[in-house]
PDB file of C-alpha atoms in Angstrom:
ATOM      1  CA  MET A   1      92.307 162.736  71.988  1.00 61.00           C
ATOM      2  CA  ALA A   2      93.415 159.156  71.194  1.00 59.00           C
ATOM      3  CA  PRO A   3      96.509 157.912  73.023  1.00 61.00           C
ATOM      4  CA  LEU A   4      99.687 157.633  70.979  1.00 61.00           C
ATOM      5  CA  SER A   5     100.599 154.116  69.957  1.00 60.00           C
ATOM      6  CA  THR A   6     103.856 152.857  71.450  1.00 67.00           C
ATOM      7  CA  GLN A   7     104.024 149.956  68.992  1.00 73.00           C
ATOM      8  CA  LEU A   8     106.599 150.726  66.292  1.00 80.00           C
ATOM      9  CA  ASP A   9     106.695 148.994  62.943  1.00 85.00           C
ATOM     10  CA  THR A  10     109.243 146.140  62.966  1.00 87.00           C
ATOM     11  CA  ASP A  11     110.448 146.949  59.449  1.00 87.00           C
ATOM     12  CA  LEU A  12     111.045 150.568  60.443  1.00 90.00           C
ATOM     13  CA  MET A  13     113.082 149.465  63.455  1.00 85.00           C
ATOM     14  CA  LYS A  14     115.166 147.161  61.247  1.00 84.00           C
ATOM     15  CA  GLN A  15     115.893 150.136  58.965  1.00 86.00           C
ATOM     16  CA  VAL A  16     116.853 152.289  61.947  1.00 88.00           C
ATOM     17  CA  ASN A  17     119.134 149.587  63.372  1.00 83.00           C
ATOM     18  CA  ARG A  18     120.848 149.132  59.990  1.00 86.00           C
ATOM     19  CA  GLN A  19     122.114 152.708  60.302  1.00 85.00           C
ATOM     20  CA  PHE A  20     124.115 151.814  63.410  1.00 87.00           C
ATOM     21  CA  VAL A  21     127.567 150.302  62.938  1.00 90.00           C
ATOM     22  CA  THR A  22     128.377 147.557  65.444  1.00 91.00           C
ATOM     23  CA  GLY A  23     131.216 145.259  66.202  1.00 93.00           C
ATOM     24  CA  VAL A  24     130.798 141.545  65.581  1.00 95.00           C
ATOM     25  CA  THR A  25     131.125 139.188  68.517  1.00 97.00           C
ATOM     26  CA  VAL A  26     130.643 135.520  69.253  1.00 97.00           C
ATOM     27  CA  VAL A  27     129.522 134.801  72.798  1.00 97.00           C
ATOM     28  CA  THR A  28     130.574 131.368  74.048  1.00 97.00           C
ATOM     29  CA  ALA A  29     130.230 129.236  77.158  1.00 97.00           C
ATOM     30  CA  MET A  30     130.577 125.663  78.283  1.00 96.00           C
ATOM     31  CA  ASP A  31     127.427 123.595  78.741  1.00 95.00           C
ATOM     32  CA  GLY A  32     128.796 120.801  80.884  1.00 91.00           C
ATOM     33  CA  GLY A  33     131.553 119.481  78.634  1.00 93.00           C
ATOM     34  CA  THR A  34     130.066 120.887  75.420  1.00 95.00           C
ATOM     35  CA  PRO A  35     131.053 124.288  74.020  1.00 97.00           C
ATOM     36  CA  ARG A  36     128.153 126.487  72.868  1.00 95.00           C
ATOM     37  CA  GLY A  37     128.014 129.886  71.200  1.00 96.00           C
ATOM     38  CA  LEU A  38     126.215 132.375  68.994  1.00 95.00           C
ATOM     39  CA  ALA A  39     126.898 135.537  67.017  1.00 95.00           C
ATOM     40  CA  VAL A  40     125.904 138.674  68.929  1.00 93.00           C
ATOM     41  CA  ASN A  41     126.021 142.329  67.925  1.00 87.00           C
ATOM     42  CA  ALA A  42     124.283 143.586  71.089  1.00 93.00           C
ATOM     43  CA  PHE A  43     127.467 143.999  73.143  1.00 95.00           C
ATOM     44  CA  SER A  44     128.701 147.084  74.943  1.00 96.00           C
ATOM     45  CA  SER A  45     131.180 148.243  77.516  1.00 96.00           C
ATOM     46  CA  ILE A  46     129.477 149.660  80.606  1.00 97.00           C
ATOM     47  CA  SER A  47     132.428 150.686  82.769  1.00 97.00           C
ATOM     48  CA  LEU A  48     136.230 150.575  82.700  1.00 96.00           C
ATOM     49  CA  ASP A  49     136.665 150.568  86.487  1.00 96.00           C
ATOM     50  CA  PRO A  50     135.584 148.016  87.369  1.00 96.00           C
ATOM     51  CA  ALA A  51     135.659 146.541  83.865  1.00 97.00           C
ATOM     52  CA  THR A  52     131.994 145.750  83.187  1.00 98.00           C
ATOM     53  CA  VAL A  53     130.254 144.804  79.932  1.00 98.00           C
ATOM     54  CA  MET A  54     126.840 143.674  78.773  1.00 97.00           C
ATOM     55  CA  VAL A  55     125.507 141.341  76.113  1.00 97.00           C
ATOM     56  CA  CYS A  56     121.894 140.819  75.086  1.00 97.00           C
ATOM     57  CA  ILE A  57     120.737 137.336  74.113  1.00 96.00           C
ATOM     58  CA  GLN A  58     117.369 136.425  72.646  1.00 94.00           C
ATOM     59  CA  ARG A  59     115.603 133.984  74.959  1.00 95.00           C
ATOM     60  CA  THR A  60     114.606 131.703  72.069  1.00 93.00           C
ATOM     61  CA  SER A  61     118.268 131.129  71.140  1.00 92.00           C
ATOM     62  CA  SER A  62     119.435 127.548  71.625  1.00 91.00           C
ATOM     63  CA  THR A  63     122.430 128.953  73.540  1.00 93.00           C
ATOM     64  CA  HIS A  64     120.400 131.161  75.906  1.00 94.00           C
ATOM     65  CA  ASP A  65     119.672 128.571  78.616  1.00 95.00           C
ATOM     66  CA  CYS A  66     123.318 127.486  78.787  1.00 95.00           C
ATOM     67  CA  LEU A  67     124.366 131.123  79.273  1.00 95.00           C
ATOM     68  CA  PHE A  68     121.586 131.759  81.778  1.00 96.00           C
ATOM     69  CA  ARG A  69     122.691 128.789  83.940  1.00 95.00           C
ATOM     70  CA  GLY A  70     126.375 129.645  83.709  1.00 95.00           C
ATOM     71  CA  ASP A  71     128.704 131.685  85.897  1.00 97.00           C
ATOM     72  CA  HIS A  72     131.080 132.740  83.096  1.00 98.00           C
ATOM     73  CA  LEU A  73     131.004 133.353  79.369  1.00 98.00           C
ATOM     74  CA  ALA A  74     133.451 134.591  76.754  1.00 98.00           C
ATOM     75  CA  ILE A  75     133.059 137.446  74.308  1.00 98.00           C
ATOM     76  CA  ASN A  76     135.157 136.981  71.189  1.00 98.00           C
ATOM     77  CA  ILE A  77     135.442 140.195  69.142  1.00 98.00           C
ATOM     78  CA  LEU A  78     135.813 138.872  65.623  1.00 97.00           C
ATOM     79  CA  SER A  79     138.525 139.939  63.206  1.00 97.00           C
ATOM     80  CA  THR A  80     138.384 140.528  59.475  1.00 96.00           C
ATOM     81  CA  ALA A  81     139.851 137.020  59.036  1.00 95.00           C
ATOM     82  CA  GLN A  82     136.787 135.372  60.591  1.00 97.00           C
ATOM     83  CA  LEU A  83     133.958 135.710  58.086  1.00 95.00           C
ATOM     84  CA  ASP A  84     133.730 131.908  58.191  1.00 94.00           C
ATOM     85  CA  VAL A  85     133.328 132.017  61.981  1.00 95.00           C
ATOM     86  CA  VAL A  86     130.516 134.579  61.978  1.00 93.00           C
ATOM     87  CA  GLY A  87     128.696 132.519  59.338  1.00 91.00           C
ATOM     88  CA  THR A  88     128.928 129.406  61.462  1.00 93.00           C
ATOM     89  CA  PHE A  89     127.812 131.072  64.692  1.00 93.00           C
ATOM     90  CA  ALA A  90     124.948 132.980  63.049  1.00 90.00           C
ATOM     91  CA  GLY A  91     123.548 129.632  61.884  1.00 86.00           C
ATOM     92  CA  LYS A  92     121.754 126.762  63.583  1.00 85.00           C
ATOM     93  CA  SER A  93     124.401 124.015  63.396  1.00 84.00           C
ATOM     94  CA  ASP A  94     124.381 121.486  66.233  1.00 82.00           C
ATOM     95  CA  ASP A  95     128.191 121.534  66.435  1.00 90.00           C
ATOM     96  CA  LYS A  96     129.454 125.046  65.726  1.00 94.00           C
ATOM     97  CA  PHE A  97     132.843 124.159  67.217  1.00 95.00           C
ATOM     98  CA  LYS A  98     133.594 121.354  64.748  1.00 92.00           C
ATOM     99  CA  ASP A  99     136.853 122.228  62.969  1.00 90.00           C
ATOM    100  CA  LEU A 100     137.139 125.488  64.966  1.00 95.00           C
ATOM    101  CA  ASP A 101     140.431 126.483  66.599  1.00 96.00           C
ATOM    102  CA  TRP A 102     139.616 127.490  70.187  1.00 97.00           C
ATOM    103  CA  ALA A 103     140.961 127.075  73.708  1.00 97.00           C
ATOM    104  CA  PRO A 104     139.389 127.352  77.157  1.00 98.00           C
ATOM    105  CA  GLY A 105     139.968 130.628  78.984  1.00 97.00           C
ATOM    106  CA  PRO A 106     141.089 130.745  82.638  1.00 97.00           C
ATOM    107  CA  PHE A 107     137.490 130.072  83.740  1.00 97.00           C
ATOM    108  CA  GLY A 108     136.767 127.510  81.020  1.00 97.00           C
ATOM    109  CA  SER A 109     134.859 129.605  78.472  1.00 98.00           C
ATOM    110  CA  PRO A 110     135.804 129.007  74.809  1.00 98.00           C
ATOM    111  CA  LEU A 111     138.173 131.638  73.389  1.00 98.00           C
ATOM    112  CA  ILE A 112     138.212 131.570  69.591  1.00 98.00           C
ATOM    113  CA  ALA A 113     141.582 131.785  67.806  1.00 97.00           C
ATOM    114  CA  ARG A 114     142.142 134.574  65.240  1.00 97.00           C
ATOM    115  CA  SER A 115     139.807 136.958  67.114  1.00 98.00           C
ATOM    116  CA  SER A 116     140.656 140.647  67.297  1.00 98.00           C
ATOM    117  CA  ALA A 117     140.132 140.570  71.066  1.00 98.00           C
ATOM    118  CA  GLN A 118     138.749 138.187  73.675  1.00 98.00           C
ATOM    119  CA  MET A 119     137.432 138.504  77.165  1.00 98.00           C
ATOM    120  CA  GLU A 120     136.121 136.103  79.706  1.00 98.00           C
ATOM    121  CA  VAL A 121     133.556 137.510  82.066  1.00 98.00           C
ATOM    122  CA  GLU A 122     131.753 136.595  85.257  1.00 98.00           C
ATOM    123  CA  ILE A 123     127.994 136.955  84.934  1.00 98.00           C
ATOM    124  CA  ARG A 124     126.773 139.291  87.687  1.00 98.00           C
ATOM    125  CA  GLU A 125     123.184 140.115  86.703  1.00 97.00           C
ATOM    126  CA  ARG A 126     120.537 138.747  84.353  1.00 97.00           C
ATOM    127  CA  LEU A 127     117.893 141.305  83.450  1.00 96.00           C
ATOM    128  CA  GLN A 128     114.763 140.372  81.510  1.00 96.00           C
ATOM    129  CA  ALA A 129     114.021 142.858  78.732  1.00 94.00           C
ATOM    130  CA  SER A 130     111.122 141.879  76.489  1.00 91.00           C
ATOM    131  CA  THR A 131     112.385 139.043  74.240  1.00 93.00           C
ATOM    132  CA  HIS A 132     115.983 139.151  75.506  1.00 95.00           C
ATOM    133  CA  THR A 133     118.072 138.646  78.611  1.00 96.00           C
ATOM    134  CA  VAL A 134     120.646 141.351  79.301  1.00 97.00           C
ATOM    135  CA  PHE A 135     123.716 139.818  80.917  1.00 98.00           C
ATOM    136  CA  ILE A 136     125.705 142.313  83.014  1.00 98.00           C
ATOM    137  CA  CYS A 137     129.211 140.923  83.430  1.00 98.00           C
ATOM    138  CA  ARG A 138     132.493 141.720  85.185  1.00 98.00           C
ATOM    139  CA  VAL A 139     135.573 141.179  83.004  1.00 98.00           C
ATOM    140  CA  VAL A 140     137.955 138.695  84.641  1.00 98.00           C
ATOM    141  CA  HIS A 141     140.326 138.061  81.703  1.00 98.00           C
ATOM    142  CA  ALA A 142     141.077 139.990  78.507  1.00 98.00           C
ATOM    143  CA  ALA A 143     143.431 139.705  75.544  1.00 98.00           C
ATOM    144  CA  VAL A 144     143.901 141.770  72.398  1.00 98.00           C
ATOM    145  CA  THR A 145     145.670 140.887  69.141  1.00 97.00           C
ATOM    146  CA  GLU A 146     146.830 142.886  66.147  1.00 96.00           C
ATOM    147  CA  ASN A 147     144.049 141.358  63.998  1.00 97.00           C
ATOM    148  CA  LEU A 148     141.773 144.106  62.683  1.00 97.00           C
ATOM    149  CA  PRO A 149     138.142 144.017  63.878  1.00 97.00           C
ATOM    150  CA  MET A 150     135.170 143.147  61.705  1.00 96.00           C
ATOM    151  CA  VAL A 151     132.235 145.578  61.785  1.00 95.00           C
ATOM    152  CA  TYR A 152     128.621 145.207  60.701  1.00 92.00           C
ATOM    153  CA  SER A 153     126.261 147.718  59.138  1.00 90.00           C
ATOM    154  CA  ALA A 154     123.204 147.596  56.884  1.00 88.00           C
ATOM    155  CA  GLY A 155     123.327 143.800  56.651  1.00 87.00           C
ATOM    156  CA  LYS A 156     126.971 143.616  55.537  1.00 91.00           C
ATOM    157  CA  PHE A 157     130.360 142.998  57.129  1.00 92.00           C
ATOM    158  CA  PHE A 158     133.246 145.455  56.742  1.00 92.00           C
ATOM    159  CA  ASP A 159     136.944 145.805  57.561  1.00 93.00           C
ATOM    160  CA  GLY A 160     137.065 147.813  60.785  1.00 93.00           C
ATOM    161  CA  GLY A 161     140.680 148.787  60.058  1.00 91.00           C
ATOM    162  CA  ALA A 162     139.749 150.458  56.762  1.00 92.00           C
ATOM    163  CA  LEU A 163     137.378 153.066  58.169  1.00 88.00           C
ATOM    164  CA  ALA A 164     138.132 156.585  56.998  1.00 87.00           C
ATOM    165  CA  PRO A 165     138.643 159.193  59.750  1.00 87.00           C
ATOM    166  CA  LEU A 166     136.441 162.295  59.610  1.00 89.00           C
ATOM    167  CA  GLY A 167     138.860 164.927  60.652  1.00 85.00           C
TER     168      GLY A 167
END
């Protein structure tokens, strides 16, 4: 009997992933005196006590090495008013912070104005997982606004405040 292949078709996996609704985040950090960041949908809470989260960053990202060297990073949960921000941070611009309203958090990481929520985290572990690094982080600062969150599914962005309840 031939062994089962563990290699899944990339297009099939893209279709599977499009069925999962995610939040939209921009992960930011300081690289010396220069702010850096990228759009990330691979974010999750791990624990509430102690407050622990994870983000997954592709190693080929131009922001990866800055994050890997750093002690802290920020996770900005984008709001419905930030379609312009997600477009900028999903791209390859050399200066994604040009004309962006942001301020340093208590540990220096860039917190983006108009976000639905923000947290600054201390990087505790860096795990290598295939093409990505999984950053396990302890939350050291958090803020939430009344701005409704943006969500992503099937290649499109949606108003997270307009979701219909199922019951």
